[in-house]
Amino acid sequence: KQWYQRRVAITAGENKTENDVVVEEIKTVEEIKQEIKAENDVVHDEVKAENDADNKMVTDKEDVVIEDIKKEETDENVEKKEAEVVEVAVPEKEKPEMIVLDDINDEDTPGPDEIPTAEERGFWKAVDDNPNDFASWTYLLQVVEKNGKLKQIQKAFTSFLALYPYCYGYWKKYADQMKKLISNEAAFEVFNDAVVAIPLSVDLWTYFIHFIAEWKEGDESEIRMIYRRAVEACGQEYRSDKIWEAYVEWEKQTDKYKVLGLYKEFLGCIVQRHQYHFDKFREWIFFTPVKDMVTMEDIKVLLAKHKEEAERRRKETELKRLEEEELARQLAVAAEEQRKIVEEERLAADAIREEKLKEEEKRREEERLKEEGQRAALEAANKEEDVEMEGAEEDVKMDDVKMDESTPEPGVDESTPEPAPVVTEEKEEEKEEEEAKEDKKGRKSKRGASKRAPAKRTSRRSRKDTEEEEKEASETKEEEKVEVVEDKEEARKEENAAVEMETAAEQENVVAKEEEKENVVAKEEEKEELKEENVVSVEKDPEEQVEKMTEDFTKVDMEEPLPDSVDALTDRQEAAVREQILLDMAPVHEQILAELEEVSCFEEGIKRPYFHVKELERIQLKNWKNYLNLIIEKKDTARTIILFERCLIACAFYEGFWIKYVGFMAEIDEEETSKIYRRACMIHLVKKPQIHLNWAAFEEKRGHLEVAREALDHIETNLAGLIAVTLRRAGLERRSGNMQQGADILKGAIDTCRGRETRDYWIMKYVAYMQFNMCDLEKTREYLKEQVERAQRNKRLYMKMLEVERCPTTVTPDVPNVIEVFQRALTSSLSVEDKAGFSHRRLTFLEEFGTDVGMIIDAYDDHNRNYKSLLEEKKRERESSSHSN
């Protein structure tokens, strides 16, 4: 109220110009804002409501004042526009800069929904200036959602989703707004466009299904149709199991006879948590009545199949039993042969051992005879010595008798004999100890010395010494005998120990051979068991699991007559039906588990399966590349296409994956390849020249020249001034016979380029085109003269004029011969840098004079594969060196 009162006072009370009124009005508004803000925060909302013209709360007096103002403006024919100053909040750091604009109220004012607010206009200006500013787009969408204006919502979401169609969350928001502001039919159209743009989005299909289920509640055909569309579009996606699961649960409540077929489809897809879903399927089989799973016709088919399967398994069991018996017989024969071999080896070892024992006995007998001969000779020598000693003793006795007779000793009886020397036990022990310390040589030398002693010395010995020597000699003989016996005992013990060791080694060999034989038998048995079993998961046989949960098929009496109705089924027949269903699914289950084991590591490596403008980590890109290579090698086209589409959701901005996709698809379907090229170039890679050039070459090769021109014009519009694109455009026109259009393209490049070197480059290309392709030598000379007049200090122009005059020919170079020279240079022993230079020149030559676009594509592929990385590395080195300088 205060604002309008002061406005009336300014405009009606004083005779001022409109500009003065506007200036003072602005000042007054600012003053009132400050005053009311200090008193009450509600004033801000009222001012905003006034500016938006949404809710005007004025009194009758204010209406009169406003009418007076309008009449006064009409009388003075003032058709100037009122200025409205809009205060815009300062954006945050990540929020793009807002632009303050004035509202323009024309006479043909559009509807309220079509007029953007100042905030919306600011964000529209930001995204128009930079369509790739994703943050500005998100802020714009937030603003239009908050304001709730239909036209602005449609315009903003349509423009955004045309640039970023893989943002499934914004499709959902758009559909919700259409449902809220218009109708369910409008939301349905948005969802339809969404699933066409991103058919592999499981979340988007889930939203769509929930929308249809809520909208068409009770309409089974519509709900079933949307479920079928969902599983056909994204049922092969790795994370689509929740859609399958929801579909199965819905069919359980709707049409119970469709559940089994749906489960077979579901469990035949390579999706996550397969084992969990298979267990749920098995539970459903065993806890659901047969009459609620299959019809009577299906039951008859399953029972007949089960009978055939039972007969087949019976034959297999019988065959397996026979094979086992044959194997056991062969093993028994082999064991018997092995036992015979071991017995022969044992007998041979015994014979060898007996022979060794005989040889040892013979050797011992010879040694014994030799020792006895030596002992006899020794005894004979001892006897001779004794005889000599006895003769000497007799002589001594005779001398003693003579001496005694002449001089007898007092107190001694002549008739009494001389007492024998007494040898005590202690002396004998001491003597034995001393003799034990001596070695055999000492004893033998001693005995030899005693033999060689002269008779005179012996004769002089006393009887006592003689008896001691005899005693010693006898003891020495005994000791030698004892030593010989001990030596024999030791030799016998050593021989027995050697024999025992040999016997133990032989026994160990026999035991080892028997163990090896047992291991071989065990391995054979394991192999037979593995052949019999089909390992499904966690080293468990699915058939074994089935047999644990159902009756054994041998117990099912298949001779029972088939029932007329489901209610007449016996328990055994129901068990047979359940078992046959699981047996049919077992091979599929095994195959899916094997596939999941192979790809699980790649699926776990996918950390961001959805679209985002942020770059992916290098390890993520490598994971996608390896995953694609693995699936491509399997030669499964449908599965490869699905994986490519999944990859390109997360890697939409990576040109290499798109080129790989079209390279794979070009050999399968050209039309689909063209669609992929269009999707990549027109939506995701609008500023990537290589894929545009590939698209143009692909379409030119097919004869679709208009599409090729469209591809080249598109990249020229978004990224103007590229040399390769301009050359390709001119070459396309030249190859299609439009010589003048090609010349115009090159001349346009001269007129629009910047920099002297670039201009000289295009002049040379244009002159060559005029000389060799248009065969107009006079026009070439005239054009060069004009350029020389414009740049008289340009040395290159004079050199080109000399070259034209030296070779005033219009004959086009022989392309095959020139390409042969290039190929010879590229296969020579030149350095890699030189080869890269020749490869680049080959590309330029083919663009100017090549007649086959396929040859141009091959040259580009060879250059990118062998030399592009090297040239880029050299370029980076030159740039780094220039920066450092």
PDB file of C-alpha atoms in Angstrom, residues 488-744:
ATOM      1  CA  LYS A 488      83.628-114.090  11.444  1.00  0.00           C
ATOM      2  CA  GLU A 489      80.801-112.989  13.710  1.00  0.00           C
ATOM      3  CA  GLU A 490      81.236-109.366  12.710  1.00  0.00           C
ATOM      4  CA  ALA A 491      81.305-110.279   9.015  1.00  0.00           C
ATOM      5  CA  ARG A 492      78.176-112.381   9.481  1.00  0.00           C
ATOM      6  CA  LYS A 493      76.417-109.529  11.274  1.00  0.00           C
ATOM      7  CA  GLU A 494      77.343-107.068   8.535  1.00  0.00           C
ATOM      8  CA  GLU A 495      76.120-109.481   5.895  1.00  0.00           C
ATOM      9  CA  ASN A 496      72.871-110.041   7.755  1.00  0.00           C
ATOM     10  CA  ALA A 497      72.388-106.255   8.136  1.00  0.00           C
ATOM     11  CA  ALA A 498      72.975-105.759   4.397  1.00  0.00           C
ATOM     12  CA  VAL A 499      70.498-108.530   3.609  1.00  0.00           C
ATOM     13  CA  GLU A 500      67.932-106.985   5.969  1.00  0.00           C
ATOM     14  CA  MET A 501      68.403-103.566   4.358  1.00  0.00           C
ATOM     15  CA  GLU A 502      67.915-105.046   0.910  1.00  0.00           C
ATOM     16  CA  THR A 503      64.819-106.877   2.079  1.00  0.00           C
ATOM     17  CA  ALA A 504      63.396-103.700   3.653  1.00  0.00           C
ATOM     18  CA  ALA A 505      64.083-101.716   0.454  1.00  0.00           C
ATOM     19  CA  GLU A 506      62.363-104.387  -1.603  1.00  0.00           C
ATOM     20  CA  GLN A 507      59.406-104.380   0.755  1.00  0.00           C
ATOM     21  CA  GLU A 508      59.212-100.582   0.530  1.00  0.00           C
ATOM     22  CA  ASN A 509      59.272-100.795  -3.261  1.00  0.00           C
ATOM     23  CA  VAL A 510      56.503-103.358  -3.184  1.00  0.00           C
ATOM     24  CA  VAL A 511      54.435-101.178  -0.836  1.00  0.00           C
ATOM     25  CA  ALA A 512      55.052 -98.089  -2.983  1.00  0.00           C
ATOM     26  CA  LYS A 513      54.007 -99.947  -6.112  1.00  0.00           C
ATOM     27  CA  GLU A 514      50.890-101.192  -4.380  1.00  0.00           C
ATOM     28  CA  GLU A 515      50.068 -97.658  -3.193  1.00  0.00           C
ATOM     29  CA  GLU A 516      50.660 -96.297  -6.690  1.00  0.00           C
ATOM     30  CA  LYS A 517      48.398 -98.965  -8.050  1.00  0.00           C
ATOM     31  CA  GLU A 518      45.738 -98.063  -5.496  1.00  0.00           C
ATOM     32  CA  ASN A 519      46.073 -94.379  -6.435  1.00  0.00           C
ATOM     33  CA  VAL A 520      45.638 -95.216 -10.105  1.00  0.00           C
ATOM     34  CA  VAL A 521      42.546 -97.214  -9.290  1.00  0.00           C
ATOM     35  CA  ALA A 522      41.193 -94.385  -7.134  1.00  0.00           C
ATOM     36  CA  LYS A 523      41.818 -91.841  -9.893  1.00  0.00           C
ATOM     37  CA  GLU A 524      40.045 -94.024 -12.405  1.00  0.00           C
ATOM     38  CA  GLU A 525      37.113 -94.346 -10.052  1.00  0.00           C
ATOM     39  CA  GLU A 526      37.047 -90.577  -9.521  1.00  0.00           C
ATOM     40  CA  LYS A 527      37.089 -90.008 -13.265  1.00  0.00           C
ATOM     41  CA  GLU A 528      34.199 -92.356 -13.703  1.00  0.00           C
ATOM     42  CA  GLU A 529      32.312 -90.599 -10.938  1.00  0.00           C
ATOM     43  CA  LEU A 530      33.021 -87.187 -12.481  1.00  0.00           C
ATOM     44  CA  LYS A 531      31.807 -88.446 -15.840  1.00  0.00           C
ATOM     45  CA  GLU A 532      28.622 -89.583 -14.192  1.00  0.00           C
ATOM     46  CA  GLU A 533      28.092 -86.344 -12.311  1.00  0.00           C
ATOM     47  CA  ASN A 534      27.264 -82.910 -13.784  1.00  0.00           C
ATOM     48  CA  VAL A 535      28.775 -80.389 -11.450  1.00  0.00           C
ATOM     49  CA  VAL A 536      26.437 -77.427 -11.230  1.00  0.00           C
ATOM     50  CA  SER A 537      27.345 -75.237  -8.289  1.00  0.00           C
ATOM     51  CA  VAL A 538      29.525 -75.495  -5.203  1.00  0.00           C
ATOM     52  CA  GLU A 539      30.658 -78.959  -6.475  1.00  0.00           C
ATOM     53  CA  LYS A 540      27.132 -80.325  -6.121  1.00  0.00           C
ATOM     54  CA  ASP A 541      25.338 -82.299  -8.778  1.00  0.00           C
ATOM     55  CA  PRO A 542      21.973 -80.753  -9.672  1.00  0.00           C
ATOM     56  CA  GLU A 543      20.592 -84.235 -10.273  1.00  0.00           C
ATOM     57  CA  GLU A 544      21.843 -85.289  -6.864  1.00  0.00           C
ATOM     58  CA  GLN A 545      20.122 -82.253  -5.347  1.00  0.00           C
ATOM     59  CA  VAL A 546      16.971 -83.166  -7.236  1.00  0.00           C
ATOM     60  CA  GLU A 547      17.126 -86.738  -5.994  1.00  0.00           C
ATOM     61  CA  LYS A 548      17.502 -85.492  -2.431  1.00  0.00           C
ATOM     62  CA  MET A 549      14.350 -83.425  -2.723  1.00  0.00           C
ATOM     63  CA  THR A 550      12.281 -85.831  -4.836  1.00  0.00           C
ATOM     64  CA  GLU A 551      11.741 -89.531  -4.976  1.00  0.00           C
ATOM     65  CA  ASP A 552      14.213 -91.605  -6.908  1.00  0.00           C
ATOM     66  CA  PHE A 553      13.101 -91.983 -10.488  1.00  0.00           C
ATOM     67  CA  THR A 554      13.507 -95.775 -10.208  1.00  0.00           C
ATOM     68  CA  LYS A 555      10.820 -95.763  -7.566  1.00  0.00           C
ATOM     69  CA  VAL A 556       8.311 -94.065  -9.856  1.00  0.00           C
ATOM     70  CA  ASP A 557       5.998 -96.613 -11.345  1.00  0.00           C
ATOM     71  CA  MET A 558       5.743 -95.326 -14.888  1.00  0.00           C
ATOM     72  CA  GLU A 559       3.535 -98.222 -15.869  1.00  0.00           C
ATOM     73  CA  GLU A 560       0.691 -96.496 -14.090  1.00  0.00           C
ATOM     74  CA  PRO A 561      -1.925 -95.288 -16.574  1.00  0.00           C
ATOM     75  CA  LEU A 562      -1.964 -91.604 -17.375  1.00  0.00           C
ATOM     76  CA  PRO A 563      -4.740 -89.827 -15.499  1.00  0.00           C
ATOM     77  CA  ASP A 564      -7.646 -88.135 -17.176  1.00  0.00           C
ATOM     78  CA  SER A 565      -7.455 -85.075 -14.948  1.00  0.00           C
ATOM     79  CA  VAL A 566      -4.959 -83.278 -12.772  1.00  0.00           C
ATOM     80  CA  ASP A 567      -6.764 -84.349  -9.616  1.00  0.00           C
ATOM     81  CA  ALA A 568      -6.190 -88.013 -10.497  1.00  0.00           C
ATOM     82  CA  LEU A 569      -2.406 -87.735 -10.373  1.00  0.00           C
ATOM     83  CA  THR A 570      -0.653 -90.072  -7.965  1.00  0.00           C
ATOM     84  CA  ASP A 571       2.097 -88.916  -5.646  1.00  0.00           C
ATOM     85  CA  ARG A 572       4.677 -90.735  -7.711  1.00  0.00           C
ATOM     86  CA  GLN A 573       3.511 -89.093 -10.899  1.00  0.00           C
ATOM     87  CA  GLU A 574       3.612 -85.663  -9.279  1.00  0.00           C
ATOM     88  CA  ALA A 575       7.149 -86.403  -8.129  1.00  0.00           C
ATOM     89  CA  ALA A 576       8.041 -87.429 -11.677  1.00  0.00           C
ATOM     90  CA  VAL A 577       6.630 -84.162 -13.069  1.00  0.00           C
ATOM     91  CA  ARG A 578       8.610 -82.050 -10.584  1.00  0.00           C
ATOM     92  CA  GLU A 579      11.740 -84.024 -11.205  1.00  0.00           C
ATOM     93  CA  GLN A 580      11.464 -83.699 -14.977  1.00  0.00           C
ATOM     94  CA  ILE A 581      11.021 -79.932 -14.742  1.00  0.00           C
ATOM     95  CA  LEU A 582      14.218 -79.619 -12.715  1.00  0.00           C
ATOM     96  CA  LEU A 583      16.079 -82.022 -14.978  1.00  0.00           C
ATOM     97  CA  ASP A 584      15.170 -79.851 -17.965  1.00  0.00           C
ATOM     98  CA  MET A 585      16.555 -76.768 -16.192  1.00  0.00           C
ATOM     99  CA  ALA A 586      19.767 -78.399 -14.914  1.00  0.00           C
ATOM    100  CA  PRO A 587      21.868 -77.961 -18.130  1.00  0.00           C
ATOM    101  CA  VAL A 588      20.774 -74.329 -18.476  1.00  0.00           C
ATOM    102  CA  HIS A 589      21.606 -73.695 -14.840  1.00  0.00           C
ATOM    103  CA  GLU A 590      25.054 -75.220 -15.286  1.00  0.00           C
ATOM    104  CA  GLN A 591      25.773 -73.129 -18.387  1.00  0.00           C
ATOM    105  CA  ILE A 592      24.643 -69.874 -16.767  1.00  0.00           C
ATOM    106  CA  LEU A 593      26.800 -70.513 -13.692  1.00  0.00           C
ATOM    107  CA  ALA A 594      29.825 -71.113 -15.906  1.00  0.00           C
ATOM    108  CA  GLU A 595      29.181 -67.861 -17.791  1.00  0.00           C
ATOM    109  CA  LEU A 596      28.696 -65.925 -14.563  1.00  0.00           C
ATOM    110  CA  GLU A 597      31.951 -67.247 -13.165  1.00  0.00           C
ATOM    111  CA  GLU A 598      33.721 -66.001 -16.280  1.00  0.00           C
ATOM    112  CA  VAL A 599      32.292 -62.463 -16.261  1.00  0.00           C
ATOM    113  CA  SER A 600      31.828 -61.860 -12.532  1.00  0.00           C
ATOM    114  CA  CYS A 601      35.245 -60.196 -12.183  1.00  0.00           C
ATOM    115  CA  PHE A 602      34.388 -57.709 -14.955  1.00  0.00           C
ATOM    116  CA  GLU A 603      30.940 -56.990 -13.525  1.00  0.00           C
ATOM    117  CA  GLU A 604      32.435 -56.343 -10.104  1.00  0.00           C
ATOM    118  CA  GLY A 605      34.879 -53.922 -11.732  1.00  0.00           C
ATOM    119  CA  ILE A 606      32.031 -51.738 -13.085  1.00  0.00           C
ATOM    120  CA  LYS A 607      31.703 -49.084 -10.400  1.00  0.00           C
ATOM    121  CA  ARG A 608      29.615 -46.564 -12.407  1.00  0.00           C
ATOM    122  CA  PRO A 609      27.137 -48.252 -14.762  1.00  0.00           C
ATOM    123  CA  TYR A 610      25.065 -45.081 -15.201  1.00  0.00           C
ATOM    124  CA  PHE A 611      25.689 -41.917 -17.242  1.00  0.00           C
ATOM    125  CA  HIS A 612      27.583 -38.946 -15.859  1.00  0.00           C
ATOM    126  CA  VAL A 613      29.482 -36.051 -17.370  1.00  0.00           C
ATOM    127  CA  LYS A 614      32.496 -36.689 -15.139  1.00  0.00           C
ATOM    128  CA  GLU A 615      35.383 -38.649 -16.586  1.00  0.00           C
ATOM    129  CA  LEU A 616      35.765 -42.311 -15.756  1.00  0.00           C
ATOM    130  CA  GLU A 617      38.865 -43.643 -14.051  1.00  0.00           C
ATOM    131  CA  ARG A 618      41.425 -45.293 -16.277  1.00  0.00           C
ATOM    132  CA  ILE A 619      40.943 -48.644 -14.565  1.00  0.00           C
ATOM    133  CA  GLN A 620      37.220 -48.445 -15.350  1.00  0.00           C
ATOM    134  CA  LEU A 621      37.920 -47.838 -19.042  1.00  0.00           C
ATOM    135  CA  LYS A 622      40.364 -50.741 -19.132  1.00  0.00           C
ATOM    136  CA  ASN A 623      37.800 -53.003 -17.476  1.00  0.00           C
ATOM    137  CA  TRP A 624      35.186 -52.135 -20.121  1.00  0.00           C
ATOM    138  CA  LYS A 625      37.698 -52.704 -22.917  1.00  0.00           C
ATOM    139  CA  ASN A 626      38.736 -56.131 -21.652  1.00  0.00           C
ATOM    140  CA  TYR A 627      35.126 -57.104 -21.008  1.00  0.00           C
ATOM    141  CA  LEU A 628      34.137 -56.198 -24.560  1.00  0.00           C
ATOM    142  CA  ASN A 629      37.069 -58.115 -26.034  1.00  0.00           C
ATOM    143  CA  LEU A 630      36.055 -61.217 -24.077  1.00  0.00           C
ATOM    144  CA  ILE A 631      32.430 -61.139 -25.250  1.00  0.00           C
ATOM    145  CA  ILE A 632      33.380 -60.330 -28.865  1.00  0.00           C
ATOM    146  CA  GLU A 633      35.558 -63.453 -28.940  1.00  0.00           C
ATOM    147  CA  LYS A 634      32.525 -65.572 -28.006  1.00  0.00           C
ATOM    148  CA  LYS A 635      30.833 -64.668 -31.322  1.00  0.00           C
ATOM    149  CA  ASP A 636      27.503 -64.017 -29.567  1.00  0.00           C
ATOM    150  CA  THR A 637      26.079 -61.066 -31.505  1.00  0.00           C
ATOM    151  CA  ALA A 638      23.061 -60.299 -29.306  1.00  0.00           C
ATOM    152  CA  ARG A 639      25.070 -60.444 -26.116  1.00  0.00           C
ATOM    153  CA  THR A 640      27.843 -58.296 -27.611  1.00  0.00           C
ATOM    154  CA  ILE A 641      25.382 -55.602 -28.724  1.00  0.00           C
ATOM    155  CA  ILE A 642      23.827 -55.460 -25.256  1.00  0.00           C
ATOM    156  CA  LEU A 643      27.243 -55.100 -23.648  1.00  0.00           C
ATOM    157  CA  PHE A 644      28.210 -52.333 -26.088  1.00  0.00           C
ATOM    158  CA  GLU A 645      25.001 -50.453 -25.285  1.00  0.00           C
ATOM    159  CA  ARG A 646      25.663 -50.831 -21.549  1.00  0.00           C
ATOM    160  CA  CYS A 647      29.221 -49.619 -22.017  1.00  0.00           C
ATOM    161  CA  LEU A 648      28.174 -46.565 -24.023  1.00  0.00           C
ATOM    162  CA  ILE A 649      25.819 -45.414 -21.269  1.00  0.00           C
ATOM    163  CA  ALA A 650      28.749 -45.031 -18.892  1.00  0.00           C
ATOM    164  CA  CYS A 651      31.296 -44.145 -21.620  1.00  0.00           C
ATOM    165  CA  ALA A 652      29.124 -41.961 -23.850  1.00  0.00           C
ATOM    166  CA  PHE A 653      31.810 -39.291 -24.288  1.00  0.00           C
ATOM    167  CA  TYR A 654      34.622 -41.685 -25.243  1.00  0.00           C
ATOM    168  CA  GLU A 655      35.077 -41.785 -29.020  1.00  0.00           C
ATOM    169  CA  GLY A 656      37.088 -44.998 -29.017  1.00  0.00           C
ATOM    170  CA  PHE A 657      34.199 -47.141 -27.725  1.00  0.00           C
ATOM    171  CA  TRP A 658      31.819 -45.757 -30.361  1.00  0.00           C
ATOM    172  CA  ILE A 659      34.344 -46.463 -33.124  1.00  0.00           C
ATOM    173  CA  LYS A 660      34.798 -49.989 -31.770  1.00  0.00           C
ATOM    174  CA  TYR A 661      31.024 -50.465 -31.736  1.00  0.00           C
ATOM    175  CA  VAL A 662      30.485 -49.342 -35.333  1.00  0.00           C
ATOM    176  CA  GLY A 663      33.461 -51.437 -36.415  1.00  0.00           C
ATOM    177  CA  PHE A 664      31.803 -54.506 -34.906  1.00  0.00           C
ATOM    178  CA  MET A 665      28.355 -53.627 -36.260  1.00  0.00           C
ATOM    179  CA  ALA A 666      29.462 -52.760 -39.804  1.00  0.00           C
ATOM    180  CA  GLU A 667      29.985 -56.443 -40.601  1.00  0.00           C
ATOM    181  CA  ILE A 668      26.489 -57.341 -39.362  1.00  0.00           C
ATOM    182  CA  ASP A 669      23.993 -54.611 -40.287  1.00  0.00           C
ATOM    183  CA  GLU A 670      24.791 -51.473 -42.281  1.00  0.00           C
ATOM    184  CA  GLU A 671      21.537 -49.717 -41.455  1.00  0.00           C
ATOM    185  CA  GLU A 672      22.017 -50.229 -37.747  1.00  0.00           C
ATOM    186  CA  THR A 673      25.611 -49.045 -38.115  1.00  0.00           C
ATOM    187  CA  SER A 674      24.370 -45.830 -39.721  1.00  0.00           C
ATOM    188  CA  LYS A 675      21.978 -45.300 -36.789  1.00  0.00           C
ATOM    189  CA  ILE A 676      24.807 -45.775 -34.329  1.00  0.00           C
ATOM    190  CA  TYR A 677      26.934 -43.247 -36.221  1.00  0.00           C
ATOM    191  CA  ARG A 678      24.073 -40.744 -36.159  1.00  0.00           C
ATOM    192  CA  ARG A 679      23.453 -41.251 -32.451  1.00  0.00           C
ATOM    193  CA  ALA A 680      27.129 -40.783 -31.648  1.00  0.00           C
ATOM    194  CA  CYS A 681      27.766 -37.758 -33.864  1.00  0.00           C
ATOM    195  CA  MET A 682      24.514 -35.891 -33.424  1.00  0.00           C
ATOM    196  CA  ILE A 683      24.108 -36.324 -29.653  1.00  0.00           C
ATOM    197  CA  HIS A 684      27.165 -37.398 -27.714  1.00  0.00           C
ATOM    198  CA  LEU A 685      30.245 -36.583 -29.824  1.00  0.00           C
ATOM    199  CA  VAL A 686      29.258 -33.394 -31.604  1.00  0.00           C
ATOM    200  CA  LYS A 687      32.837 -32.054 -31.476  1.00  0.00           C
ATOM    201  CA  LYS A 688      34.770 -35.231 -32.253  1.00  0.00           C
ATOM    202  CA  PRO A 689      36.071 -35.017 -35.851  1.00  0.00           C
ATOM    203  CA  GLN A 690      37.376 -38.557 -36.306  1.00  0.00           C
ATOM    204  CA  ILE A 691      34.046 -40.324 -35.893  1.00  0.00           C
ATOM    205  CA  HIS A 692      32.388 -37.742 -38.189  1.00  0.00           C
ATOM    206  CA  LEU A 693      34.989 -38.450 -40.861  1.00  0.00           C
ATOM    207  CA  ASN A 694      34.420 -42.191 -40.414  1.00  0.00           C
ATOM    208  CA  TRP A 695      30.674 -41.707 -40.700  1.00  0.00           C
ATOM    209  CA  ALA A 696      31.038 -39.651 -43.878  1.00  0.00           C
ATOM    210  CA  ALA A 697      33.340 -42.269 -45.417  1.00  0.00           C
ATOM    211  CA  PHE A 698      30.956 -45.073 -44.432  1.00  0.00           C
ATOM    212  CA  GLU A 699      27.978 -43.329 -46.019  1.00  0.00           C
ATOM    213  CA  GLU A 700      29.961 -42.360 -49.116  1.00  0.00           C
ATOM    214  CA  LYS A 701      31.046 -45.951 -49.554  1.00  0.00           C
ATOM    215  CA  ARG A 702      27.383 -47.007 -49.411  1.00  0.00           C
ATOM    216  CA  GLY A 703      26.450 -44.331 -51.948  1.00  0.00           C
ATOM    217  CA  HIS A 704      24.525 -42.149 -49.478  1.00  0.00           C
ATOM    218  CA  LEU A 705      26.200 -38.885 -50.424  1.00  0.00           C
ATOM    219  CA  GLU A 706      23.622 -36.633 -48.754  1.00  0.00           C
ATOM    220  CA  VAL A 707      24.152 -38.320 -45.390  1.00  0.00           C
ATOM    221  CA  ALA A 708      27.928 -38.028 -45.870  1.00  0.00           C
ATOM    222  CA  ARG A 709      27.562 -34.293 -46.536  1.00  0.00           C
ATOM    223  CA  GLU A 710      25.348 -34.008 -43.465  1.00  0.00           C
ATOM    224  CA  ALA A 711      28.012 -35.605 -41.289  1.00  0.00           C
ATOM    225  CA  LEU A 712      30.761 -33.317 -42.595  1.00  0.00           C
ATOM    226  CA  ASP A 713      28.600 -30.190 -42.385  1.00  0.00           C
ATOM    227  CA  HIS A 714      27.678 -31.064 -38.803  1.00  0.00           C
ATOM    228  CA  ILE A 715      31.270 -31.232 -37.604  1.00  0.00           C
ATOM    229  CA  GLU A 716      32.134 -28.129 -39.643  1.00  0.00           C
ATOM    230  CA  THR A 717      29.351 -26.253 -37.859  1.00  0.00           C
ATOM    231  CA  ASN A 718      30.404 -27.339 -34.382  1.00  0.00           C
ATOM    232  CA  LEU A 719      34.145 -27.251 -34.944  1.00  0.00           C
ATOM    233  CA  ALA A 720      34.950 -25.025 -37.891  1.00  0.00           C
ATOM    234  CA  GLY A 721      38.340 -24.648 -39.551  1.00  0.00           C
ATOM    235  CA  LEU A 722      39.631 -28.236 -39.339  1.00  0.00           C
ATOM    236  CA  ILE A 723      41.937 -29.015 -42.265  1.00  0.00           C
ATOM    237  CA  ALA A 724      41.005 -32.704 -42.440  1.00  0.00           C
ATOM    238  CA  VAL A 725      37.286 -31.914 -42.541  1.00  0.00           C
ATOM    239  CA  THR A 726      37.685 -29.293 -45.272  1.00  0.00           C
ATOM    240  CA  LEU A 727      39.822 -31.610 -47.385  1.00  0.00           C
ATOM    241  CA  ARG A 728      37.290 -34.404 -46.940  1.00  0.00           C
ATOM    242  CA  ARG A 729      34.416 -32.126 -47.970  1.00  0.00           C
ATOM    243  CA  ALA A 730      36.269 -31.034 -51.101  1.00  0.00           C
ATOM    244  CA  GLY A 731      37.278 -34.619 -51.844  1.00  0.00           C
ATOM    245  CA  LEU A 732      33.701 -35.813 -51.455  1.00  0.00           C
ATOM    246  CA  GLU A 733      32.518 -33.323 -54.049  1.00  0.00           C
ATOM    247  CA  ARG A 734      35.425 -34.185 -56.348  1.00  0.00           C
ATOM    248  CA  ARG A 735      34.750 -37.928 -56.163  1.00  0.00           C
ATOM    249  CA  SER A 736      31.034 -37.366 -56.741  1.00  0.00           C
ATOM    250  CA  GLY A 737      31.745 -35.274 -59.870  1.00  0.00           C
ATOM    251  CA  ASN A 738      30.930 -31.847 -58.415  1.00  0.00           C
ATOM    252  CA  MET A 739      34.247 -30.194 -59.248  1.00  0.00           C
ATOM    253  CA  GLN A 740      33.098 -26.616 -58.859  1.00  0.00           C
ATOM    254  CA  GLN A 741      31.590 -27.271 -55.408  1.00  0.00           C
ATOM    255  CA  GLY A 742      34.906 -28.740 -54.312  1.00  0.00           C
ATOM    256  CA  ALA A 743      36.755 -25.672 -55.585  1.00  0.00           C
ATOM    257  CA  ASP A 744      34.302 -23.393 -53.779  1.00  0.00           C
TER     258      ASP A 744
END
